[in-house]
Amino acid sequence: MPKPLIFMMGRSPAFIATDRQYARNHMWVQPDGAVCRVGFSAYAVKLLGDVHHLAWSAAPGRAVRSGDPMGFIEGSKATSDLYCPMDGEVAEFNPRVLADPSLINSNLYDDAWLFSLADARGPLLSSEQYLDHLEASWPLAQRLLKGQSSGRDAGAGGKPASDPA
Amino acid sequence: MGAGKNMANSKLAVVLSKDRPGQSEHEILERKILGGLEGRHDLEVTVLPHLYDLANDGPGMEFLRSVGGDLVVLTWLYPRSAYWVLDANGVKGRLGPTISLAEEEIDVPGNPGERAIWCLDLRNQKRPDPFLKEINRIASLAVEPATVAAGQINGRPNWIDEPTAPRWYPVIDFSRCGNCLECLNFCLFGVFGTDADERPIVEQPDACRSGCPACSRICPEGAIMFPQHGDPAIAGDPRISPKDLKLDLSQLFRDSDPLQIAEAERRRALEERERQSRQTAEKPSELPRKGSLDDLVDRIDDMDL
């Protein structure tokens, strides 16, 4: 494997593989025959901590759009809804990862692909562009995470700035 | 049946609310618990479909409302969710402390003077014994004997059949609700209304969009539960208060901020509803309001609209 790029999350390095592309939602995308495999970037996995729960709400064969909710993941440090990074059709969910979500921590760039998409369409970033995206969004991400851990100011219950109605 | 009525006066009402069909392991546990309760003449055992799926005016809820005295309810829900589902359907009381409640949950809702509703979470234990033991413990405590309309026959449980389908609607925890009415303002489907005291209520539960938990995220007090949601904090886990939730990375993993997520969930649900109403060739429904927030969301999924 070519030398990975490194993004420093504080003092902790996240290794960004250069043999694939990335979506802005911190998933990597790699063609595999007729489909694209999708997995978590090292940055995402570091934020989650030790992953122990993964569940999918979408079903194989379903047409999905970028941003569609697909499932839920829980790690030792965080939980998250999971969203589709591209338009396409869900081809398969990786059964090995479903059976043992900790694979996401041990082998995130190979065995622990999450799902595959057929007819995948949508903008992607090169590894260098993804590194730039991480650099640019890190201050915001930190603010968001710190806001959550010290209350809910920037968290899921944040009050809207103005009444949407 | 006259003798049965006399006996009911010294009985504790126990209700087992079954899981949705298709969970064979759950059915086995349910059967084992019912087996363990068989022949108990000090209990009035009733079996219902999944509590969350029962209709407000259906025979299941009618039965629950008819129970006077203390009540034990075994469900596949967090006790907090089960309690507030019952409350919303007019089955009132105080939540009795049980093995299913987290130690951290000190403030159990209800007034000390009220009859007790003991909610046991069937997901807590894999074996029937802890539940049977807990029912015995409660039976020894219960001060208010049950008055139950439908009696069991020869110590066998009373089955109430009600055709149910999986439902999806918010459940409000009024011990947390701050009455800000954010939910009412936020929901586009008219799920929420207000009662005579201007408190929010779930007025049109079945107008809710299946899978959409957006109002739960928008609630500043974490008072809105969706008992079937995958995230314990949304499903009603009492140990997770809004203040000590694990970090929620959803906004990062969707590449958007929390308000955008909630907006997107709402909009997606609205689009789904429009698709459905188009399919059934109904009248065109209202379009989502386009504002600056929607524009932000559009930037993310620019395929929309």
GROMACS .gro file of C-alpha atoms in nm:
model
  470
    1MET     CA    1   0.000   0.000   0.000
    2PRO     CA    2   0.139   0.345  -0.090
    3LYS     CA    3   0.244   0.572   0.194
    4PRO     CA    4  -0.069   0.713   0.362
    5LEU     CA    5  -0.128   1.080   0.429
    6ILE     CA    6  -0.145   1.180   0.795
    7PHE     CA    7  -0.396   1.411   0.957
    8MET     CA    8  -0.314   1.506   1.317
    9MET     CA    9  -0.623   1.505   1.538
   10GLY     CA   10  -0.464   1.694   1.819
   11ARG     CA   11  -0.170   1.468   1.899
   12SER     CA   12  -0.327   1.156   1.750
   13PRO     CA   13  -0.250   1.071   1.386
   14ALA     CA   14  -0.520   0.950   1.148
   15PHE     CA   15  -0.380   0.767   0.846
   16ILE     CA   16  -0.552   0.852   0.520
   17ALA     CA   17  -0.504   0.582   0.256
   18THR     CA   18  -0.412   0.726  -0.082
   19ASP     CA   19  -0.538   0.438  -0.296
   20ARG     CA   20  -0.901   0.548  -0.289
   21GLN     CA   21  -1.136   0.845  -0.294
   22TYR     CA   22  -1.335   1.003  -0.014
   23ALA     CA   23  -1.676   1.155   0.046
   24ARG     CA   24  -1.713   1.467   0.257
   25ASN     CA   25  -1.900   1.263   0.521
   26HIS     CA   26  -1.576   1.081   0.614
   27MET     CA   27  -1.634   0.764   0.417
   28TRP     CA   28  -1.390   0.619   0.167
   29VAL     CA   29  -1.512   0.491  -0.168
   30GLN     CA   30  -1.327   0.237  -0.382
   31PRO     CA   31  -1.442   0.064  -0.702
   32ASP     CA   32  -1.467  -0.314  -0.671
   33GLY     CA   33  -1.573  -0.470  -0.997
   34ALA     CA   34  -1.914  -0.339  -1.092
   35VAL     CA   35  -1.981  -0.180  -0.754
   36CYS     CA   36  -1.816   0.070  -0.521
   37ARG     CA   37  -1.724  -0.033  -0.171
   38VAL     CA   38  -1.771   0.222   0.105
   39GLY     CA   39  -1.600   0.233   0.444
   40PHE     CA   40  -1.511   0.469   0.725
   41SER     CA   41  -1.203   0.690   0.715
   42ALA     CA   42  -0.953   0.661   1.001
   43TYR     CA   43  -1.069   1.006   1.111
   44ALA     CA   44  -1.427   0.880   1.154
   45VAL     CA   45  -1.316   0.566   1.337
   46LYS     CA   46  -1.100   0.765   1.579
   47LEU     CA   47  -1.399   0.980   1.669
   48LEU     CA   48  -1.620   0.674   1.730
   49GLY     CA   49  -1.377   0.485   1.951
   50ASP     CA   50  -1.420   0.108   1.983
   51VAL     CA   51  -1.719   0.021   1.767
   52HIS     CA   52  -1.955  -0.229   1.923
   53HIS     CA   53  -2.288  -0.177   1.748
   54LEU     CA   54  -2.385  -0.138   1.386
   55ALA     CA   55  -2.734  -0.157   1.238
   56TRP     CA   56  -2.867  -0.082   0.891
   57SER     CA   57  -3.209   0.062   0.821
   58ALA     CA   58  -3.178   0.048   0.442
   59ALA     CA   59  -3.213  -0.276   0.249
   60PRO     CA   60  -3.003  -0.413  -0.039
   61GLY     CA   61  -3.156  -0.327  -0.375
   62ARG     CA   62  -3.291   0.004  -0.256
   63ALA     CA   63  -3.216   0.318  -0.449
   64VAL     CA   64  -3.045   0.571  -0.224
   65ARG     CA   65  -2.944   0.931  -0.253
   66SER     CA   66  -2.652   1.115  -0.106
   67GLY     CA   67  -2.747   1.209   0.250
   68ASP     CA   68  -3.013   0.940   0.291
   69PRO     CA   69  -3.015   0.788   0.640
   70MET     CA   70  -2.891   0.431   0.620
   71GLY     CA   71  -2.827   0.307   0.970
   72PHE     CA   72  -2.677   0.364   1.310
   73ILE     CA   73  -2.340   0.303   1.472
   74GLU     CA   74  -2.223   0.315   1.830
   75GLY     CA   75  -1.868   0.321   1.957
   76SER     CA   76  -1.711   0.372   2.298
   77LYS     CA   77  -1.688   0.747   2.248
   78ALA     CA   78  -1.977   0.836   2.021
   79THR     CA   79  -2.285   0.733   1.833
   80SER     CA   80  -2.398   0.841   1.490
   81ASP     CA   81  -2.664   0.796   1.233
   82LEU     CA   82  -2.511   0.677   0.911
   83TYR     CA   83  -2.576   0.851   0.582
   84CYS     CA   84  -2.521   0.751   0.226
   85PRO     CA   85  -2.223   0.933   0.068
   86MET     CA   86  -2.344   0.905  -0.294
   87ASP     CA   87  -2.647   0.839  -0.508
   88GLY     CA   88  -2.684   0.479  -0.624
   89GLU     CA   89  -2.833   0.150  -0.523
   90VAL     CA   90  -2.737  -0.050  -0.216
   91ALA     CA   91  -2.575  -0.371  -0.344
   92GLU     CA   92  -2.463  -0.542  -0.024
   93PHE     CA   93  -2.394  -0.484   0.342
   94ASN     CA   94  -2.068  -0.643   0.454
   95PRO     CA   95  -2.183  -0.944   0.660
   96ARG     CA   96  -1.846  -0.977   0.837
   97VAL     CA   97  -1.870  -0.626   0.979
   98LEU     CA   98  -2.231  -0.680   1.083
   99ALA     CA   99  -2.127  -0.996   1.266
  100ASP     CA  100  -1.826  -0.828   1.426
  101PRO     CA  101  -1.836  -0.447   1.420
  102SER     CA  102  -1.497  -0.429   1.596
  103LEU     CA  103  -1.347  -0.515   1.257
  104ILE     CA  104  -1.399  -0.146   1.185
  105ASN     CA  105  -1.130  -0.068   1.441
  106SER     CA  106  -0.888  -0.343   1.340
  107ASN     CA  107  -0.901  -0.329   0.960
  108LEU     CA  108  -1.088  -0.021   0.847
  109TYR     CA  109  -0.945   0.014   0.497
  110ASP     CA  110  -0.980  -0.349   0.382
  111ASP     CA  111  -1.194  -0.611   0.554
  112ALA     CA  112  -1.419  -0.356   0.722
  113TRP     CA  113  -1.587  -0.207   0.418
  114LEU     CA  114  -1.940  -0.122   0.530
  115PHE     CA  115  -2.153  -0.161   0.220
  116SER     CA  116  -2.130  -0.154  -0.156
  117LEU     CA  117  -2.319   0.066  -0.398
  118ALA     CA  118  -2.416  -0.012  -0.756
  119ASP     CA  119  -2.442   0.269  -1.008
  120ALA     CA  120  -2.273   0.504  -0.761
  121ARG     CA  121  -2.283   0.869  -0.859
  122GLY     CA  122  -2.174   1.183  -0.682
  123PRO     CA  123  -1.880   1.411  -0.618
  124LEU     CA  124  -1.577   1.258  -0.444
  125LEU     CA  125  -1.251   1.393  -0.311
  126SER     CA  126  -0.901   1.263  -0.375
  127SER     CA  127  -0.704   1.170  -0.062
  128GLU     CA  128  -0.524   1.504  -0.084
  129GLN     CA  129  -0.850   1.692  -0.119
  130TYR     CA  130  -0.993   1.495   0.173
  131LEU     CA  131  -0.692   1.594   0.383
  132ASP     CA  132  -0.761   1.957   0.290
  133HIS     CA  133  -1.127   1.905   0.387
  134LEU     CA  134  -1.019   1.767   0.726
  135GLU     CA  135  -0.779   2.057   0.784
  136ALA     CA  136  -1.045   2.310   0.692
  137SER     CA  137  -1.327   2.153   0.894
  138TRP     CA  138  -1.126   2.052   1.203
  139PRO     CA  139  -1.185   2.377   1.396
  140LEU     CA  140  -1.559   2.348   1.335
  141ALA     CA  141  -1.559   1.978   1.425
  142GLN     CA  142  -1.375   2.050   1.748
  143ARG     CA  143  -1.615   2.328   1.837
  144LEU     CA  144  -1.907   2.096   1.770
  145LEU     CA  145  -1.767   1.811   1.976
  146LYS     CA  146  -1.658   2.033   2.265
  147GLY     CA  147  -1.998   2.199   2.261
  148GLN     CA  148  -2.163   1.860   2.298
  149SER     CA  149  -1.941   1.738   2.576
  150SER     CA  150  -1.995   2.054   2.781
  151GLY     CA  151  -2.370   2.061   2.738
  152ARG     CA  152  -2.590   2.058   2.437
  153ASP     CA  153  -2.511   2.402   2.297
  154ALA     CA  154  -2.380   2.274   1.968
  155GLY     CA  155  -2.523   1.930   2.008
  156ALA     CA  156  -2.822   1.742   1.880
  157GLY     CA  157  -3.063   1.951   2.079
  158GLY     CA  158  -2.926   2.287   1.973
  159LYS     CA  159  -3.198   2.544   1.950
  160PRO     CA  160  -3.269   2.687   1.610
  161ALA     CA  161  -3.149   3.042   1.561
  162SER     CA  162  -3.484   3.137   1.423
  163ASP     CA  163  -3.823   2.980   1.408
  164PRO     CA  164  -3.831   2.771   1.091
  165ALA     CA  165  -4.207   2.814   1.067
  166MET     CA  166  -6.820  -1.627   3.699
  167GLY     CA  167  -6.933  -1.486   4.034
  168ALA     CA  168  -6.655  -1.668   4.215
  169GLY     CA  169  -6.403  -1.528   3.968
  170LYS     CA  170  -6.506  -1.176   4.051
  171ASN     CA  171  -6.454  -1.233   4.422
  172MET     CA  172  -6.109  -1.368   4.363
  173ALA     CA  173  -6.017  -1.074   4.144
  174ASN     CA  174  -6.035  -0.852   4.448
  175SER     CA  175  -5.718  -0.999   4.593
  176LYS     CA  176  -5.522  -1.025   4.272
  177LEU     CA  177  -5.235  -0.832   4.122
  178ALA     CA  178  -5.287  -0.740   3.757
  179VAL     CA  179  -4.998  -0.857   3.538
  180VAL     CA  180  -4.993  -0.766   3.170
  181LEU     CA  181  -4.750  -0.917   2.923
  182SER     CA  182  -4.728  -0.707   2.610
  183LYS     CA  183  -4.583  -0.920   2.333
  184ASP     CA  184  -4.313  -0.811   2.093
  185ARG     CA  185  -4.396  -0.750   1.730
  186PRO     CA  186  -4.424  -1.081   1.543
  187GLY     CA  187  -4.117  -1.247   1.399
  188GLN     CA  188  -3.884  -1.243   1.700
  189SER     CA  189  -3.871  -1.612   1.783
  190GLU     CA  190  -3.631  -1.573   2.077
  191HIS     CA  191  -3.862  -1.314   2.225
  192GLU     CA  192  -4.163  -1.539   2.180
  193ILE     CA  193  -3.981  -1.816   2.364
  194LEU     CA  194  -3.913  -1.586   2.660
  195GLU     CA  195  -4.274  -1.469   2.658
  196ARG     CA  196  -4.397  -1.830   2.660
  197LYS     CA  197  -4.161  -1.925   2.943
  198ILE     CA  198  -4.276  -1.633   3.156
  199LEU     CA  199  -4.642  -1.715   3.091
  200GLY     CA  200  -4.566  -2.077   3.175
  201GLY     CA  201  -4.411  -1.966   3.503
  202LEU     CA  202  -4.722  -1.761   3.585
  203GLU     CA  203  -4.967  -2.035   3.500
  204GLY     CA  204  -5.187  -2.150   3.784
  205ARG     CA  205  -5.108  -1.844   3.997
  206HIS     CA  206  -5.440  -1.758   4.155
  207ASP     CA  207  -5.294  -1.446   4.318
  208LEU     CA  208  -5.236  -1.290   3.977
  209GLU     CA  209  -5.463  -1.171   3.700
  210VAL     CA  210  -5.254  -1.231   3.387
  211THR     CA  211  -5.344  -1.072   3.056
  212VAL     CA  212  -5.157  -1.096   2.725
  213LEU     CA  213  -5.166  -0.806   2.481
  214PRO     CA  214  -4.999  -0.724   2.148
  215HIS     CA  215  -4.708  -0.478   2.148
  216LEU     CA  216  -4.801  -0.188   2.376
  217TYR     CA  217  -4.668   0.080   2.139
  218ASP     CA  218  -4.881  -0.050   1.852
  219LEU     CA  219  -5.212  -0.059   2.041
  220ALA     CA  220  -5.481   0.183   1.924
  221ASN     CA  221  -5.606   0.433   2.179
  222ASP     CA  222  -5.965   0.315   2.130
  223GLY     CA  223  -5.881  -0.052   2.079
  224PRO     CA  224  -5.960  -0.340   2.315
  225GLY     CA  225  -5.601  -0.351   2.448
  226MET     CA  226  -5.596   0.007   2.578
  227GLU     CA  227  -5.961  -0.024   2.685
  228PHE     CA  228  -5.857  -0.316   2.898
  229LEU     CA  229  -5.557  -0.134   3.046
  230ARG     CA  230  -5.773   0.167   3.133
  231SER     CA  231  -6.022  -0.068   3.301
  232VAL     CA  232  -5.760  -0.203   3.542
  233GLY     CA  233  -5.789  -0.044   3.884
  234GLY     CA  234  -5.521  -0.098   4.145
  235ASP     CA  235  -5.157  -0.180   4.100
  236LEU     CA  236  -5.042  -0.296   3.760
  237VAL     CA  237  -4.736  -0.486   3.637
  238VAL     CA  238  -4.659  -0.440   3.268
  239LEU     CA  239  -4.393  -0.647   3.093
  240THR     CA  240  -4.297  -0.494   2.757
  241TRP     CA  241  -4.015  -0.487   2.506
  242LEU     CA  242  -3.967  -0.118   2.585
  243TYR     CA  243  -3.771   0.095   2.827
  244PRO     CA  244  -3.987   0.135   3.139
  245ARG     CA  245  -3.982   0.509   3.080
  246SER     CA  246  -4.121   0.464   2.728
  247ALA     CA  247  -4.383   0.213   2.842
  248TYR     CA  248  -4.492   0.439   3.128
  249TRP     CA  249  -4.541   0.743   2.905
  250VAL     CA  250  -4.715   0.539   2.632
  251LEU     CA  251  -4.961   0.428   2.901
  252ASP     CA  252  -4.993   0.782   3.034
  253ALA     CA  253  -5.068   0.921   2.687
  254ASN     CA  254  -5.350   0.666   2.658
  255GLY     CA  255  -5.508   0.756   2.989
  256VAL     CA  256  -5.354   0.476   3.197
  257LYS     CA  257  -5.227   0.684   3.486
  258GLY     CA  258  -5.030   0.605   3.798
  259ARG     CA  259  -4.682   0.634   3.944
  260LEU     CA  260  -4.392   0.434   3.802
  261GLY     CA  261  -4.299   0.164   4.054
  262PRO     CA  262  -3.926   0.100   4.104
  263THR     CA  263  -3.818  -0.235   3.957
  264ILE     CA  264  -3.509  -0.427   3.846
  265SER     CA  265  -3.566  -0.281   3.501
  266LEU     CA  266  -3.508   0.076   3.611
  267ALA     CA  267  -3.155   0.209   3.609
  268GLU     CA  268  -3.016   0.306   3.947
  269GLU     CA  269  -2.954   0.649   3.808
  270GLU     CA  270  -3.326   0.697   3.749
  271ILE     CA  271  -3.413   0.841   4.087
  272ASP     CA  272  -3.692   1.070   3.982
  273VAL     CA  273  -3.961   0.821   3.888
  274PRO     CA  274  -4.265   1.003   3.754
  275GLY     CA  275  -4.602   1.014   3.930
  276ASN     CA  276  -4.730   1.106   4.275
  277PRO     CA  277  -4.670   0.886   4.580
  278GLY     CA  278  -5.044   0.862   4.645
  279GLU     CA  279  -5.123   0.712   4.305
  280ARG     CA  280  -5.150   0.343   4.228
  281ALA     CA  281  -4.825   0.190   4.107
  282ILE     CA  282  -4.747   0.086   3.751
  283TRP     CA  283  -4.446  -0.143   3.749
  284CYS     CA  284  -4.289  -0.158   3.403
  285LEU     CA  285  -4.051  -0.444   3.336
  286ASP     CA  286  -3.828  -0.429   3.030
  287LEU     CA  287  -3.821  -0.775   2.871
  288ARG     CA  288  -3.497  -0.687   2.692
  289ASN     CA  289  -3.316  -0.668   3.026
  290GLN     CA  290  -3.285  -1.040   3.091
  291LYS     CA  291  -3.262  -1.342   2.865
  292ARG     CA  292  -3.415  -1.585   3.115
  293PRO     CA  293  -3.764  -1.585   3.267
  294ASP     CA  294  -3.653  -1.635   3.629
  295PRO     CA  295  -3.556  -1.274   3.708
  296PHE     CA  296  -3.893  -1.154   3.582
  297LEU     CA  297  -4.085  -1.418   3.778
  298LYS     CA  298  -3.886  -1.330   4.090
  299GLU     CA  299  -3.955  -0.962   4.038
  300ILE     CA  300  -4.329  -1.027   3.993
  301ASN     CA  301  -4.324  -1.221   4.321
  302ARG     CA  302  -4.148  -0.933   4.493
  303ILE     CA  303  -4.403  -0.684   4.360
  304ALA     CA  304  -4.692  -0.914   4.452
  305SER     CA  305  -4.566  -0.914   4.809
  306LEU     CA  306  -4.549  -0.531   4.805
  307ALA     CA  307  -4.861  -0.445   4.616
  308VAL     CA  308  -5.112  -0.278   4.841
  309GLU     CA  309  -5.387  -0.207   4.593
  310PRO     CA  310  -5.535  -0.528   4.458
  311ALA     CA  311  -5.646  -0.535   4.099
  312THR     CA  312  -5.996  -0.483   3.980
  313VAL     CA  313  -5.994  -0.640   3.641
  314ALA     CA  314  -6.291  -0.662   3.411
  315ALA     CA  315  -6.184  -0.968   3.216
  316GLY     CA  316  -6.101  -1.258   3.441
  317GLN     CA  317  -5.865  -1.541   3.364
  318ILE     CA  318  -6.004  -1.889   3.343
  319ASN     CA  319  -5.860  -2.166   3.560
  320GLY     CA  320  -5.540  -1.979   3.621
  321ARG     CA  321  -5.471  -1.936   3.249
  322PRO     CA  322  -5.398  -1.594   3.106
  323ASN     CA  323  -5.658  -1.383   2.936
  324TRP     CA  324  -5.553  -1.312   2.576
  325ILE     CA  325  -5.676  -0.991   2.421
  326ASP     CA  326  -5.642  -1.006   2.046
  327GLU     CA  327  -5.620  -0.677   1.868
  328PRO     CA  328  -5.505  -0.656   1.509
  329THR     CA  329  -5.195  -0.432   1.515
  330ALA     CA  330  -4.944  -0.303   1.265
  331PRO     CA  331  -4.608  -0.145   1.352
  332ARG     CA  332  -4.668   0.218   1.438
  333TRP     CA  333  -4.428   0.512   1.466
  334TYR     CA  334  -4.508   0.823   1.670
  335PRO     CA  335  -4.349   1.038   1.938
  336VAL     CA  336  -4.404   0.979   2.308
  337ILE     CA  337  -4.364   1.276   2.543
  338ASP     CA  338  -4.196   1.242   2.883
  339PHE     CA  339  -4.378   1.513   3.079
  340SER     CA  340  -4.133   1.484   3.368
  341ARG     CA  341  -3.878   1.636   3.130
  342CYS     CA  342  -4.093   1.852   2.903
  343GLY     CA  343  -4.018   2.222   2.949
  344ASN     CA  344  -4.331   2.328   2.761
  345CYS     CA  345  -4.136   2.533   2.504
  346LEU     CA  346  -4.360   2.400   2.222
  347GLU     CA  347  -4.058   2.371   1.994
  348CYS     CA  348  -4.198   2.034   1.882
  349LEU     CA  349  -4.528   2.188   1.784
  350ASN     CA  350  -4.355   2.457   1.581
  351PHE     CA  351  -4.110   2.216   1.425
  352CYS     CA  352  -4.328   1.928   1.308
  353LEU     CA  353  -4.475   1.986   0.962
  354PHE     CA  354  -4.722   1.701   0.985
  355GLY     CA  355  -4.941   1.835   1.260
  356VAL     CA  356  -4.855   1.551   1.497
  357PHE     CA  357  -4.846   1.776   1.802
  358GLY     CA  358  -5.122   1.982   1.950
  359THR     CA  359  -5.184   2.139   2.290
  360ASP     CA  360  -5.414   2.043   2.574
  361ALA     CA  361  -5.630   2.277   2.779
  362ASP     CA  362  -5.322   2.377   2.985
  363GLU     CA  363  -5.127   2.467   2.669
  364ARG     CA  364  -4.899   2.169   2.716
  365PRO     CA  365  -4.790   1.980   2.404
  366ILE     CA  366  -4.968   1.654   2.334
  367VAL     CA  367  -4.934   1.400   2.057
  368GLU     CA  368  -5.261   1.480   1.888
  369GLN     CA  369  -5.224   1.295   1.557
  370PRO     CA  370  -4.978   1.012   1.626
  371ASP     CA  371  -5.042   0.839   1.295
  372ALA     CA  372  -4.969   1.157   1.099
  373CYS     CA  373  -4.605   1.106   1.205
  374ARG     CA  374  -4.359   1.008   0.936
  375SER     CA  375  -4.223   0.656   0.992
  376GLY     CA  376  -3.853   0.663   1.080
  377CYS     CA  377  -3.837   1.040   1.132
  378PRO     CA  378  -3.703   1.128   1.480
  379ALA     CA  379  -3.641   1.495   1.402
  380CYS     CA  380  -3.858   1.641   1.680
  381SER     CA  381  -3.674   1.425   1.931
  382ARG     CA  382  -3.347   1.588   1.829
  383ILE     CA  383  -3.492   1.936   1.832
  384CYS     CA  384  -3.640   1.902   2.183
  385PRO     CA  385  -3.406   2.094   2.418
  386GLU     CA  386  -3.503   1.876   2.717
  387GLY     CA  387  -3.473   1.535   2.551
  388ALA     CA  388  -3.838   1.477   2.641
  389ILE     CA  389  -3.951   1.321   2.312
  390MET     CA  390  -3.902   0.948   2.269
  391PHE     CA  391  -3.940   0.717   1.972
  392PRO     CA  392  -3.943   0.381   2.151
  393GLN     CA  393  -3.847   0.186   1.837
  394HIS     CA  394  -3.551   0.406   1.737
  395GLY     CA  395  -3.205   0.245   1.728
  396ASP     CA  396  -3.041   0.514   1.942
  397PRO     CA  397  -3.108   0.440   2.311
  398ALA     CA  398  -3.112   0.812   2.388
  399ILE     CA  399  -3.404   0.856   2.149
  400ALA     CA  400  -3.575   0.527   2.240
  401GLY     CA  401  -3.608   0.632   2.604
  402ASP     CA  402  -3.308   0.492   2.791
  403PRO     CA  403  -3.335   0.676   3.123
  404ARG     CA  404  -2.963   0.640   3.191
  405ILE     CA  405  -2.888   0.869   2.902
  406SER     CA  406  -2.995   1.216   2.991
  407PRO     CA  407  -2.957   1.496   2.742
  408LYS     CA  408  -2.656   1.616   2.939
  409ASP     CA  409  -2.449   1.300   2.925
  410LEU     CA  410  -2.521   1.164   2.583
  411LYS     CA  411  -2.230   1.015   2.404
  412LEU     CA  412  -2.102   1.247   2.139
  413ASP     CA  413  -2.339   1.244   1.846
  414LEU     CA  414  -2.136   1.251   1.526
  415SER     CA  415  -2.439   1.254   1.298
  416GLN     CA  416  -2.380   1.611   1.193
  417LEU     CA  417  -2.020   1.535   1.100
  418PHE     CA  418  -2.106   1.209   0.928
  419ARG     CA  419  -2.372   1.378   0.726
  420ASP     CA  420  -2.147   1.675   0.669
  421SER     CA  421  -2.399   1.918   0.814
  422ASP     CA  422  -2.502   2.081   1.140
  423PRO     CA  423  -2.767   1.940   1.374
  424LEU     CA  424  -3.041   2.177   1.269
  425GLN     CA  425  -2.977   2.087   0.909
  426ILE     CA  426  -3.010   1.720   0.996
  427ALA     CA  427  -3.340   1.775   1.168
  428GLU     CA  428  -3.457   1.994   0.881
  429ALA     CA  429  -3.348   1.733   0.630
  430GLU     CA  430  -3.525   1.455   0.817
  431ARG     CA  431  -3.840   1.660   0.824
  432ARG     CA  432  -3.814   1.754   0.458
  433ARG     CA  433  -3.734   1.400   0.353
  434ALA     CA  434  -4.039   1.276   0.539
  435LEU     CA  435  -4.248   1.542   0.371
  436GLU     CA  436  -4.117   1.444   0.030
  437GLU     CA  437  -4.197   1.082   0.105
  438ARG     CA  438  -4.548   1.181   0.198
  439GLU     CA  439  -4.585   1.378  -0.125
  440ARG     CA  440  -4.461   1.083  -0.324
  441GLN     CA  441  -4.719   0.867  -0.156
  442SER     CA  442  -5.000   1.112  -0.207
  443ARG     CA  443  -4.905   1.142  -0.574
  444GLN     CA  444  -4.914   0.767  -0.602
  445THR     CA  445  -5.262   0.754  -0.462
  446ALA     CA  446  -5.357   1.041  -0.699
  447GLU     CA  447  -5.468   1.255  -0.410
  448LYS     CA  448  -5.477   1.629  -0.397
  449PRO     CA  449  -5.135   1.792  -0.409
  450SER     CA  450  -5.013   1.852  -0.056
  451GLU     CA  451  -4.832   2.160   0.061
  452LEU     CA  452  -4.474   2.209  -0.046
  453PRO     CA  453  -4.199   2.249   0.209
  454ARG     CA  454  -4.129   2.608   0.291
  455LYS     CA  455  -3.814   2.718   0.118
  456GLY     CA  456  -3.599   2.918   0.353
  457SER     CA  457  -3.234   2.969   0.418
  458LEU     CA  458  -3.221   2.642   0.610
  459ASP     CA  459  -3.359   2.448   0.318
  460ASP     CA  460  -3.108   2.615   0.093
  461LEU     CA  461  -2.831   2.489   0.318
  462VAL     CA  462  -2.972   2.140   0.297
  463ASP     CA  463  -3.005   2.170  -0.077
  464ARG     CA  464  -2.635   2.230  -0.096
  465ILE     CA  465  -2.582   1.886   0.052
  466ASP     CA  466  -2.825   1.685  -0.147
  467ASP     CA  467  -2.860   1.899  -0.454
  468MET     CA  468  -3.056   1.625  -0.627
  469ASP     CA  469  -3.362   1.725  -0.428
  470LEU     CA  470  -3.647   1.939  -0.558
   0.00000   0.00000   0.00000
